[in-house]
């Protein structure tokens, strides 16, 4: 891939620490939160240099999450991708079923370090909420999860999981009643209860230090996968594909490859009913620069700066913003962001299930759909690494309805 | 000295302090919000803070959220904010500040927003999600146009941050009384008194307390140590429940707290 801004030898793309990534990032928050963000930044900077913290986190990854996650080559699926080799990074096999646990365990350890006893989180698909409720149970924190009312309905199973784990789930009824509004309510809670509460943010968006910190807790995905693909194939992949909502699984797998110019990076955004219809969540493809949830990034908005409601069949991608590091990687041409419709994602979900016996989360199915198209583009000699960020168990109701499997299930071909 | 600061100074010199009233533009309608704002001033409010409805208002409690969501659903546009300022300042002489989240200003254009606000007769901006650290564009535009810029100070702000807030602000510093979002509270936190003391140490001569103030007794208490008291949710609730007459009556009661020092 041609790369308009080659990294200079003195400064690798991997070294960006925030608060700004090019023109994107920063801290657009009420003054009431600045002290808490400073406290979190300072604690995080200390832990980066602390071998005991790294050892404790590594042990949790190994004995609790089940890391390293494996890679799986999927040749029967790849037959539909122009014959390209497709290799999946299996974040779906992590404890709690997605990559979200990587970040949550890091932030839970930080919460313990700064002496706070209550954690809050926002969640869309429920995966980050489940991961946070899990860590809260493990560490003995009080836990409140904010979830848009629409999402509590389409991800009812995850609501039950969080409650079973001891968390309080608040159904947010404001605005579009999805992830965006859950973040607003979580921020209001944090402003009010900051003294004893840490906000375990789920993605690489929000005010500094969240974009850099969440990326650092997720970059283990790409570090493992880079070594695993090298070992399997003897070379780096030609392309890495991941779905992008807020963008944490994508940053997690992209980061290790940022300074490998031969590796093209592709982020797949939710195009909903189509990127040219009003019902999509393709923030980088169709959005413009603006300030949302504490950072300057790309977002879906009208000319007055009012945020549009996004749409995706996937609750985890149904977000009108995106992490600032993605906006930057797009602006310098290092990563390519493309839209994938609900229909294409659901086709890819069905195809992976039928050809490989792996049911992906609908979020991850967007990356799979992208890989099918990319394989045809790059040709049969290419290797594509796909981040399978989560498993599809939570989506059975949506998929069952979509494919009409629930009532006539047994007779469906 | 700006008109806002002059108004506050005059009230403080008279042995009291300023009463600052918040209402959202476009609620219950554009004309209704203008009439309500005028009624506030006619009943003793010294400075107006007109909020621009925004889709993601993270500092606002349920009363103000409900009002601004209704205004947005009814088709509020940013230009209505300038029209409201123009109509209010044509009828009353109290200074009118705009309270707005930052993204609408960015999308309108910071320079253009400053020019249009100044042309409409507005006094400046209160920016709940813009901290001075990120405010270089706005500080430059407000210097050029002579508009006030009101930044927030919180009980958790360090002395260094309070100095920066005081140095960056013009008009007054908005001291957030308690940790939390807007909405009436039974007691205005003791934290407010401590924050005002710390703002004085940081050099502030114009510090007003907001968030949680809803009664004449609270106005009186706050004006005992601060230069101004800001009331929002209670006024919005009165307007929602009883219209312009009710909000005018509440303003008159609140203003009595100002005079009873």
XYZ file of C-alpha atoms in Angstrom:
674
model
C 0.000 0.000 0.000
C 1.250 3.476 -0.734
C 1.753 5.426 2.393
C 1.749 9.218 1.941
C 3.456 9.919 5.241
C 6.194 7.434 5.941
C 7.136 7.382 9.614
C 10.290 9.371 10.236
C 13.149 7.308 11.648
C 13.178 9.294 14.878
C 9.485 8.956 15.564
C 7.518 5.777 15.101
C 3.747 5.870 14.643
C 3.596 3.434 17.554
C 5.054 6.032 19.915
C 2.129 8.471 19.964
C 1.111 8.952 23.591
C -1.635 11.555 23.387
C -3.311 13.780 24.509
C -3.241 14.616 20.787
C -2.880 12.381 17.747
C -2.280 14.960 15.040
C -5.301 17.283 15.252
C -7.382 14.740 17.146
C -7.803 13.969 20.840
C -7.520 16.345 23.790
C -9.772 16.849 26.759
C -13.116 18.550 26.257
C -14.664 17.868 29.656
C -16.161 19.748 32.590
C -13.516 21.081 34.984
C -15.015 18.745 37.629
C -13.427 15.769 35.831
C -9.966 17.198 35.249
C -8.608 16.172 38.656
C -9.829 12.594 38.166
C -8.364 12.415 34.654
C -5.064 13.791 35.960
C -5.073 11.254 38.784
C -5.750 8.431 36.321
C -3.049 9.673 33.944
C -0.476 9.881 36.732
C -1.354 6.418 38.057
C -1.212 4.999 34.552
C 2.184 6.581 33.837
C 3.521 5.070 37.080
C 2.227 1.587 36.298
C 3.835 1.696 32.846
C 7.206 1.724 34.597
C 6.224 -0.736 37.314
C 7.263 -4.362 36.662
C 5.006 -5.581 39.495
C 1.940 -4.142 37.737
C 2.950 -5.717 34.429
C 3.521 -9.067 36.143
C 0.154 -8.944 37.904
C -1.640 -8.112 34.647
C 0.259 -10.805 32.739
C -0.746 -13.382 35.326
C -4.417 -12.377 35.005
C -4.155 -12.617 31.212
C -2.692 -16.090 31.510
C -4.676 -17.687 34.298
C -7.989 -15.807 34.111
C -8.542 -14.667 30.507
C -6.753 -17.544 28.835
C -4.134 -15.586 26.877
C -2.430 -15.797 24.539
C -5.476 -16.226 22.339
C -4.808 -18.574 19.416
C -4.893 -17.840 15.701
C -6.959 -20.014 13.366
C -6.559 -20.240 9.608
C -9.943 -20.561 7.864
C -9.420 -22.040 4.364
C -13.036 -23.026 3.673
C -14.164 -19.473 4.479
C -11.262 -18.081 2.434
C -12.472 -19.911 -0.694
C -15.064 -17.130 -0.839
C -12.356 -14.464 -0.627
C -10.624 -14.973 -3.953
C -8.370 -17.627 -2.463
C -6.460 -15.297 -0.151
C -5.184 -16.848 3.087
C -7.331 -15.682 5.979
C -6.161 -16.018 9.544
C -8.363 -15.149 12.527
C -7.075 -13.781 15.821
C -9.378 -15.513 18.273
C -10.321 -12.846 20.822
C -13.716 -14.591 20.873
C -12.125 -17.324 22.996
C -11.212 -14.969 25.846
C -13.051 -15.311 29.139
C -16.289 -13.274 28.807
C -16.254 -13.735 25.036
C -14.493 -10.722 23.562
C -11.396 -8.538 23.554
C -13.029 -6.178 26.081
C -11.609 -8.113 29.056
C -8.013 -7.113 28.108
C -8.679 -3.457 28.825
C -10.986 -4.009 31.780
C -8.457 -6.067 33.743
C -5.824 -3.363 33.221
C -8.171 -0.610 34.357
C -9.453 -2.686 37.285
C -5.883 -3.102 38.523
C -5.439 0.657 38.162
C -8.662 1.260 40.109
C -7.251 -0.817 42.964
C -3.985 1.170 42.825
C -5.752 4.536 43.145
C -7.873 3.215 46.013
C -11.336 3.576 44.506
C -14.040 1.085 45.384
C -16.791 1.726 42.871
C -16.564 1.347 39.099
C -18.920 2.513 36.375
C -18.980 1.645 32.690
C -20.943 2.314 29.529
C -21.831 -0.522 27.210
C -23.369 -0.962 23.777
C -23.442 -4.644 22.886
C -22.959 -5.446 26.542
C -19.519 -7.017 26.096
C -17.678 -4.210 27.864
C -20.351 -4.142 30.554
C -20.047 -7.889 31.076
C -16.258 -7.632 31.207
C -16.478 -4.789 33.751
C -19.051 -6.634 35.875
C -16.752 -9.666 35.750
C -13.714 -7.704 36.902
C -15.793 -5.988 39.605
C -16.801 -9.401 40.941
C -13.189 -10.557 40.823
C -11.836 -7.449 42.581
C -14.783 -6.822 44.918
C -15.841 -3.448 43.477
C -19.349 -2.034 43.472
C -20.350 -1.823 39.784
C -22.913 0.210 37.830
C -23.245 -0.232 34.056
C -25.050 2.310 31.865
C -26.706 0.873 28.773
C -29.076 2.495 26.294
C -32.616 1.191 26.638
C -32.633 0.070 22.982
C -29.496 -1.984 23.648
C -30.875 -3.556 26.841
C -33.661 -4.901 24.641
C -31.513 -6.250 21.801
C -28.842 -7.615 24.170
C -31.119 -8.882 26.952
C -28.910 -11.880 27.599
C -25.936 -9.687 28.443
C -28.101 -7.628 30.822
C -28.904 -10.843 32.681
C -25.202 -11.805 32.721
C -24.216 -8.462 34.253
C -26.919 -8.715 36.906
C -25.917 -12.295 37.683
C -22.372 -11.026 38.237
C -23.678 -8.536 40.787
C -23.689 -5.338 38.734
C -26.488 -2.806 38.630
C -27.584 -2.160 35.028
C -29.157 1.252 34.356
C -31.281 1.440 31.200
C -30.675 4.927 29.761
C -33.837 6.479 28.332
C -32.391 9.791 27.048
C -31.714 10.745 23.427
C -31.283 7.846 21.005
C -31.205 5.377 23.962
C -28.014 3.740 22.666
C -24.280 3.779 23.446
C -23.847 7.542 22.948
C -26.431 8.294 25.629
C -25.054 5.611 27.940
C -21.702 7.451 27.824
C -23.426 10.762 28.668
C -25.049 9.219 31.749
C -21.847 7.477 32.835
C -20.029 10.832 32.595
C -22.769 12.468 34.713
C -22.361 9.726 37.305
C -18.583 10.221 37.291
C -18.888 14.021 37.713
C -21.079 13.362 40.760
C -19.250 10.431 42.383
C -15.666 10.961 41.296
C -14.372 10.774 44.874
C -14.874 7.012 45.213
C -15.598 6.033 41.601
C -13.417 5.139 38.632
C -14.880 5.200 35.134
C -13.724 2.073 33.287
C -14.090 3.370 29.754
C -14.541 0.672 27.127
C -12.985 2.054 23.996
C -10.186 4.186 22.553
C -12.387 7.313 22.523
C -13.133 9.863 25.268
C -10.807 12.369 26.931
C -7.097 11.787 27.517
C -5.813 9.400 28.921
C -8.499 6.950 27.739
C -7.577 6.701 24.022
C -3.894 5.998 24.724
C -4.498 3.914 27.856
C -7.196 1.662 26.392
C -5.039 1.170 23.290
C -2.083 0.187 25.474
C -4.214 -2.381 27.317
C -5.453 -3.752 23.961
C -2.210 -3.711 21.970
C -1.406 -7.200 23.287
C -3.766 -8.468 20.537
C -1.515 -7.247 17.735
C 1.721 -8.086 19.521
C 0.639 -11.712 19.916
C -0.866 -11.937 16.441
C 2.181 -10.447 14.706
C 4.454 -13.098 16.220
C 1.903 -15.887 15.637
C 1.421 -15.039 11.942
C 5.185 -14.745 11.441
C 5.604 -18.186 12.980
C 2.809 -19.744 10.907
C 3.579 -18.195 7.534
C 7.154 -16.942 7.818
C 6.069 -13.443 6.844
C 3.984 -10.512 7.984
C 0.397 -10.426 6.711
C -0.355 -8.211 3.721
C -3.364 -6.739 5.452
C -4.969 -6.544 8.878
C -8.752 -6.148 9.126
C -10.864 -5.186 12.124
C -14.291 -3.725 12.809
C -14.456 -0.160 14.136
C -17.123 1.273 16.420
C -15.231 3.286 19.010
C -12.261 1.335 17.735
C -10.626 -0.566 20.615
C -10.235 -3.987 19.004
C -8.974 -2.334 15.798
C -6.382 -0.192 17.621
C -5.434 -3.277 19.615
C -4.577 -5.302 16.532
C -3.315 -2.380 14.368
C -0.829 -0.987 16.865
C 1.900 -3.604 16.531
C 1.813 -3.163 12.733
C 1.758 0.654 12.531
C 5.452 0.849 11.636
C 5.389 -2.099 9.219
C 4.779 -0.197 5.958
C 4.183 -3.436 4.018
C 1.140 -4.233 6.154
C -2.036 -2.452 5.034
C -4.562 -1.679 7.770
C -8.317 -1.758 7.170
C -11.011 -0.644 9.582
C -14.577 -1.664 8.789
C -17.321 0.659 9.967
C -20.994 -0.212 10.276
C -22.846 1.081 7.215
C -26.205 -0.086 8.585
C -28.772 0.096 5.800
C -26.139 1.743 3.560
C -23.567 4.512 3.962
C -25.634 6.681 1.590
C -28.827 6.267 3.620
C -29.474 8.187 6.876
C -29.273 4.935 8.861
C -25.621 4.025 9.388
C -22.708 4.381 11.826
C -19.899 4.962 9.284
C -18.237 7.742 11.256
C -14.972 8.140 9.360
C -16.447 7.359 5.926
C -19.331 9.836 6.219
C -18.586 12.066 9.221
C -16.664 15.293 9.852
C -14.289 16.564 12.558
C -15.923 17.627 15.809
C -15.937 17.310 19.586
C -17.884 14.465 21.200
C -17.516 12.765 24.583
C -14.403 14.640 25.567
C -12.258 14.416 22.437
C -11.892 16.012 19.048
C -12.316 13.285 16.424
C -14.520 12.361 13.488
C -18.259 12.203 14.203
C -21.700 12.107 12.647
C -23.306 15.521 13.117
C -25.446 18.163 11.472
C -24.193 21.635 10.533
C -25.070 22.971 14.016
C -22.864 20.344 15.650
C -25.778 18.284 16.985
C -24.873 14.593 17.008
C -26.827 12.389 14.606
C -28.320 9.144 15.806
C -26.348 6.267 14.346
C -27.744 2.932 13.221
C -26.306 -0.554 13.013
C -27.689 -4.052 13.509
C -24.678 -4.441 15.784
C -25.101 -2.642 19.110
C -21.329 -2.553 19.611
C -20.743 -0.515 16.432
C -23.816 1.695 16.820
C -21.893 4.829 17.797
C -21.672 8.214 16.011
C -18.067 8.852 17.126
C -14.713 7.071 16.865
C -11.412 7.106 18.723
C -9.091 10.029 17.880
C -6.145 7.791 16.951
C -8.258 6.251 14.178
C -9.219 9.726 12.929
C -5.493 10.509 12.823
C -4.483 7.247 11.088
C -7.163 8.008 8.501
C -5.987 11.607 8.045
C -2.378 10.553 7.363
C -3.445 7.665 5.137
C -1.932 4.930 7.310
C -5.209 3.046 7.718
C -8.135 2.741 5.331
C -11.685 2.863 6.712
C -14.511 1.315 4.734
C -18.248 0.799 5.269
C -19.921 -2.635 5.601
C -23.719 -2.916 5.564
C -25.861 -4.885 8.018
C -26.674 -7.316 5.200
C -23.022 -7.938 4.227
C -22.055 -8.471 7.863
C -24.884 -10.944 8.446
C -23.926 -12.849 5.268
C -20.344 -13.119 6.555
C -21.590 -14.253 9.969
C -23.571 -17.055 8.336
C -20.685 -17.992 6.036
C -18.105 -18.332 8.822
C -20.588 -20.350 10.875
C -21.328 -22.733 7.996
C -17.783 -23.100 6.607
C -15.719 -23.146 9.789
C -18.022 -23.842 12.721
C -17.205 -20.495 14.324
C -20.080 -18.135 15.155
C -18.688 -14.592 15.332
C -20.180 -11.565 17.061
C -22.091 -9.353 14.599
C -19.473 -6.655 15.268
C -16.632 -8.950 14.184
C -18.692 -10.116 11.192
C -18.180 -6.634 9.724
C -14.419 -7.315 9.608
C -15.077 -10.738 8.065
C -17.243 -9.181 5.347
C -14.453 -6.690 4.719
C -11.909 -9.503 4.438
C -14.033 -11.312 1.836
C -13.968 -8.197 -0.354
C -10.317 -7.501 0.418
C -9.226 -11.027 -0.538
C -10.760 -10.600 -3.982
C -8.957 -7.255 -4.228
C -5.525 -8.425 -3.052
C -5.560 -11.798 -4.826
C -4.794 -15.429 -3.995
C -1.183 -14.848 -2.886
C -2.180 -12.477 -0.110
C -2.528 -13.131 3.606
C -5.153 -11.296 5.635
C -5.222 -11.232 9.419
C -8.717 -10.602 10.808
C -9.446 -9.697 14.413
C -12.294 -11.947 15.490
C -13.025 -9.628 18.379
C -15.963 -11.460 19.921
C -18.192 -14.497 19.781
C -21.764 -14.570 18.619
C -23.539 -16.130 21.598
C -24.949 -12.766 22.671
C -26.345 -12.220 19.163
C -28.383 -15.393 18.862
C -31.683 -13.596 19.266
C -30.837 -10.997 16.587
C -29.374 -13.626 14.255
C -32.232 -16.016 14.932
C -34.750 -13.360 13.935
C -32.661 -12.147 10.978
C -32.295 -15.625 9.473
C -35.758 -16.698 10.654
C -34.291 -19.565 12.689
C -36.310 -19.250 15.831
C -39.800 -20.406 14.912
C -39.065 -22.648 11.945
C -35.481 -23.266 13.043
C -35.342 -27.038 12.653
C -36.587 -26.934 9.090
C -34.265 -24.187 7.857
C -31.541 -25.299 5.470
C -14.404 46.140 33.141
C -17.020 44.238 31.173
C -20.769 44.835 31.550
C -21.146 41.530 33.394
C -18.344 42.314 35.811
C -19.654 45.873 36.279
C -23.133 44.557 37.078
C -21.726 42.126 39.641
C -19.483 44.854 41.141
C -22.415 47.252 41.508
C -24.472 44.632 43.347
C -21.555 43.678 45.613
C -20.846 47.336 46.404
C -24.515 47.701 47.376
C -23.881 45.076 50.055
C -25.282 42.071 48.260
C -24.352 40.257 45.055
C -25.753 39.422 41.660
C -28.587 37.023 40.866
C -27.893 35.161 37.615
C -30.720 33.243 35.955
C -30.432 30.413 33.418
C -33.032 29.447 30.805
C -32.646 27.431 27.601
C -33.299 29.146 24.282
C -36.265 27.619 22.439
C -38.139 26.308 25.470
C -41.117 26.201 25.545
C -40.727 28.001 22.179
C -38.316 30.616 20.850
C -40.750 33.440 21.677
C -41.616 31.830 25.002
C -37.971 31.663 26.058
C -37.467 35.327 25.135
C -40.550 36.389 27.122
C -39.434 34.291 30.097
C -35.943 35.813 30.036
C -37.390 39.325 29.970
C -39.654 38.369 32.899
C -36.607 37.241 34.891
C -34.949 40.633 34.512
C -38.171 42.521 35.267
C -38.387 40.550 38.519
C -34.883 41.184 39.778
C -32.478 38.903 37.926
C -29.286 40.890 37.201
C -27.588 38.769 34.516
C -29.062 36.233 32.077
C -27.483 32.960 31.050
C -29.228 31.591 27.953
C -28.417 27.950 27.203
C -28.162 26.576 23.674
C -29.828 23.134 23.449
C -27.333 20.386 22.568
C -27.703 16.685 21.807
C -25.167 15.468 24.408
C -25.296 17.776 27.470
C -23.090 15.959 30.005
C -23.302 18.643 32.729
C -27.091 18.845 32.756
C -29.544 17.133 35.082
C -32.940 15.757 34.128
C -34.971 19.022 34.280
C -32.727 20.904 31.845
C -32.210 17.823 29.655
C -35.968 17.438 29.232
C -36.365 21.111 28.274
C -33.463 21.175 25.806
C -34.464 17.871 24.215
C -37.921 19.328 23.617
C -36.392 22.459 22.079
C -34.261 20.301 19.746
C -37.261 18.170 18.792
C -39.122 21.411 17.986
C -36.367 22.400 15.561
C -33.987 24.626 17.549
C -31.164 26.044 15.388
C -28.036 27.885 16.543
C -29.157 31.068 14.802
C -32.140 31.109 17.221
C -29.599 31.765 19.988
C -28.459 35.013 18.374
C -32.055 36.005 17.655
C -32.951 35.431 21.317
C -30.022 37.567 22.507
C -31.015 40.347 20.102
C -34.671 40.282 21.183
C -33.890 40.184 24.916
C -31.286 42.968 24.847
C -33.735 45.123 22.868
C -36.184 44.906 25.783
C -34.011 44.890 28.925
C -30.571 46.223 29.797
C -29.261 43.219 31.778
C -26.206 41.570 30.178
C -26.932 38.273 28.371
C -24.388 35.449 28.347
C -24.753 32.327 26.224
C -24.132 28.938 27.849
C -23.071 26.383 25.255
C -21.288 23.075 24.925
C -18.258 23.407 22.718
C -18.997 21.424 19.550
C -21.767 23.723 18.251
C -19.330 26.667 18.458
C -16.633 24.667 16.632
C -19.026 23.723 13.831
C -20.388 27.276 13.494
C -16.805 28.557 13.451
C -15.269 30.062 16.603
C -14.508 33.435 14.946
C -17.892 33.634 13.228
C -19.681 32.672 16.448
C -17.870 35.426 18.358
C -18.676 37.993 15.661
C -22.358 37.054 15.497
C -22.743 36.963 19.273
C -21.122 40.373 19.641
C -23.271 41.776 16.808
C -26.410 40.458 18.526
C -25.465 42.313 21.706
C -24.393 39.249 23.702
C -21.964 39.622 26.613
C -19.977 36.396 26.212
C -19.955 32.655 26.697
C -20.135 30.172 29.551
C -18.456 26.967 28.345
C -19.152 23.916 30.556
C -17.027 21.458 28.567
C -14.222 23.768 27.466
C -11.311 24.081 29.889
C -8.752 26.889 29.424
C -6.165 24.259 28.368
C -8.180 23.642 25.166
C -9.502 27.184 24.811
C -6.805 29.037 22.811
C -9.115 29.700 19.811
C -11.898 31.026 22.005
C -9.580 33.112 24.173
C -8.202 34.783 21.009
C -11.679 35.349 19.509
C -13.071 36.776 22.754
C -10.068 39.103 23.111
C -10.672 40.388 19.600
C -14.424 40.920 20.087
C -14.387 41.998 23.757
C -16.689 39.154 24.806
C -16.595 37.659 28.297
C -15.433 34.080 28.782
C -16.664 32.248 31.839
C -14.760 29.080 32.690
C -15.756 26.657 35.445
C -13.954 25.948 38.716
C -14.627 22.763 40.709
C -14.079 21.756 44.339
C -11.521 19.213 43.036
C -9.516 21.782 41.027
C -5.916 22.176 42.212
C -4.582 25.636 43.209
C -2.607 25.742 39.928
C -5.753 25.012 37.910
C -7.768 27.615 39.854
C -5.123 30.240 39.032
C -5.348 29.295 35.359
C -9.169 29.461 35.430
C -9.096 32.867 37.150
C -6.491 34.259 34.732
C -8.363 32.897 31.683
C -11.845 34.052 32.713
C -13.429 37.430 32.167
C -16.815 38.496 33.589
C -16.764 35.968 36.397
C -15.599 32.489 37.355
C -18.373 29.891 37.556
C -17.773 28.008 40.816
C -19.474 24.616 40.702
C -20.956 24.355 44.202
C -20.842 20.620 44.526
C -19.593 17.625 42.655
C -22.381 16.860 40.243
C -24.649 17.999 37.468
C -27.327 20.692 37.404
C -30.461 20.267 39.499
C -31.972 21.549 42.749
C -30.451 20.268 46.013
C -31.645 20.617 49.597
C -28.286 21.981 50.750
C -25.747 23.878 48.731
C -22.566 22.089 49.592
C -20.126 23.447 52.142
C -17.614 22.788 49.368
C -18.865 25.964 47.652
C -17.702 28.203 50.486
C -14.272 26.575 50.481
C -14.009 26.853 46.716
C -14.810 30.568 46.791
C -12.107 31.090 49.438
C -9.610 29.255 47.246
C -10.674 31.302 44.202
C -10.034 34.498 46.207
C -6.556 33.199 47.041
C -6.069 32.539 43.322
C -6.874 36.205 42.667
C -10.544 36.162 41.689
C -12.545 39.334 42.315
C -15.647 38.019 40.581
C -16.727 34.507 41.552
C -20.295 33.217 41.309
C -21.726 29.941 42.584
C -23.953 27.658 40.530
C -25.409 24.125 40.518
C -28.006 23.178 43.110
C -29.337 26.644 44.081
C -33.136 26.829 44.037
C -34.462 28.845 47.015
C -34.261 32.459 48.288
C -32.551 31.119 51.437
C -29.828 29.500 49.334
C -29.379 32.701 47.320
C -28.964 34.644 50.560
C -26.520 32.097 51.963
C -24.367 32.021 48.805
C -24.304 35.815 48.459
C -22.911 35.931 51.980
C -19.557 34.780 50.615
C -19.753 34.839 46.785
C -20.253 37.648 44.263
C -23.183 36.020 42.535
C -25.667 33.149 42.750
C -26.710 31.232 39.631
C -30.132 29.558 39.470
C -31.087 27.238 36.594
C -33.126 24.074 37.017
C -35.591 25.643 39.479
C -36.409 28.394 36.947
C -36.732 25.895 34.083
C -39.082 23.782 36.191
C -41.211 26.832 37.045
C -41.374 27.754 33.359
C -42.304 24.195 32.379
C -44.988 23.919 35.056
C -46.489 27.406 35.111
C -45.267 29.444 32.144
C -43.918 32.984 32.066
C -45.959 34.184 35.066
C -44.653 31.386 37.262
C -41.024 31.899 36.295
C -41.381 35.644 36.910
C -42.881 34.965 40.340
C -40.035 32.596 41.272
C -37.475 35.178 40.126
C -39.108 37.752 42.372
C -38.878 35.368 45.356
C -35.247 34.535 44.605
C -34.388 38.225 44.244
C -35.831 38.805 47.721
C -33.063 36.537 49.005
C -30.578 38.899 47.382
C -31.982 41.921 49.200
C -32.324 40.367 52.628
C -28.622 40.361 53.475
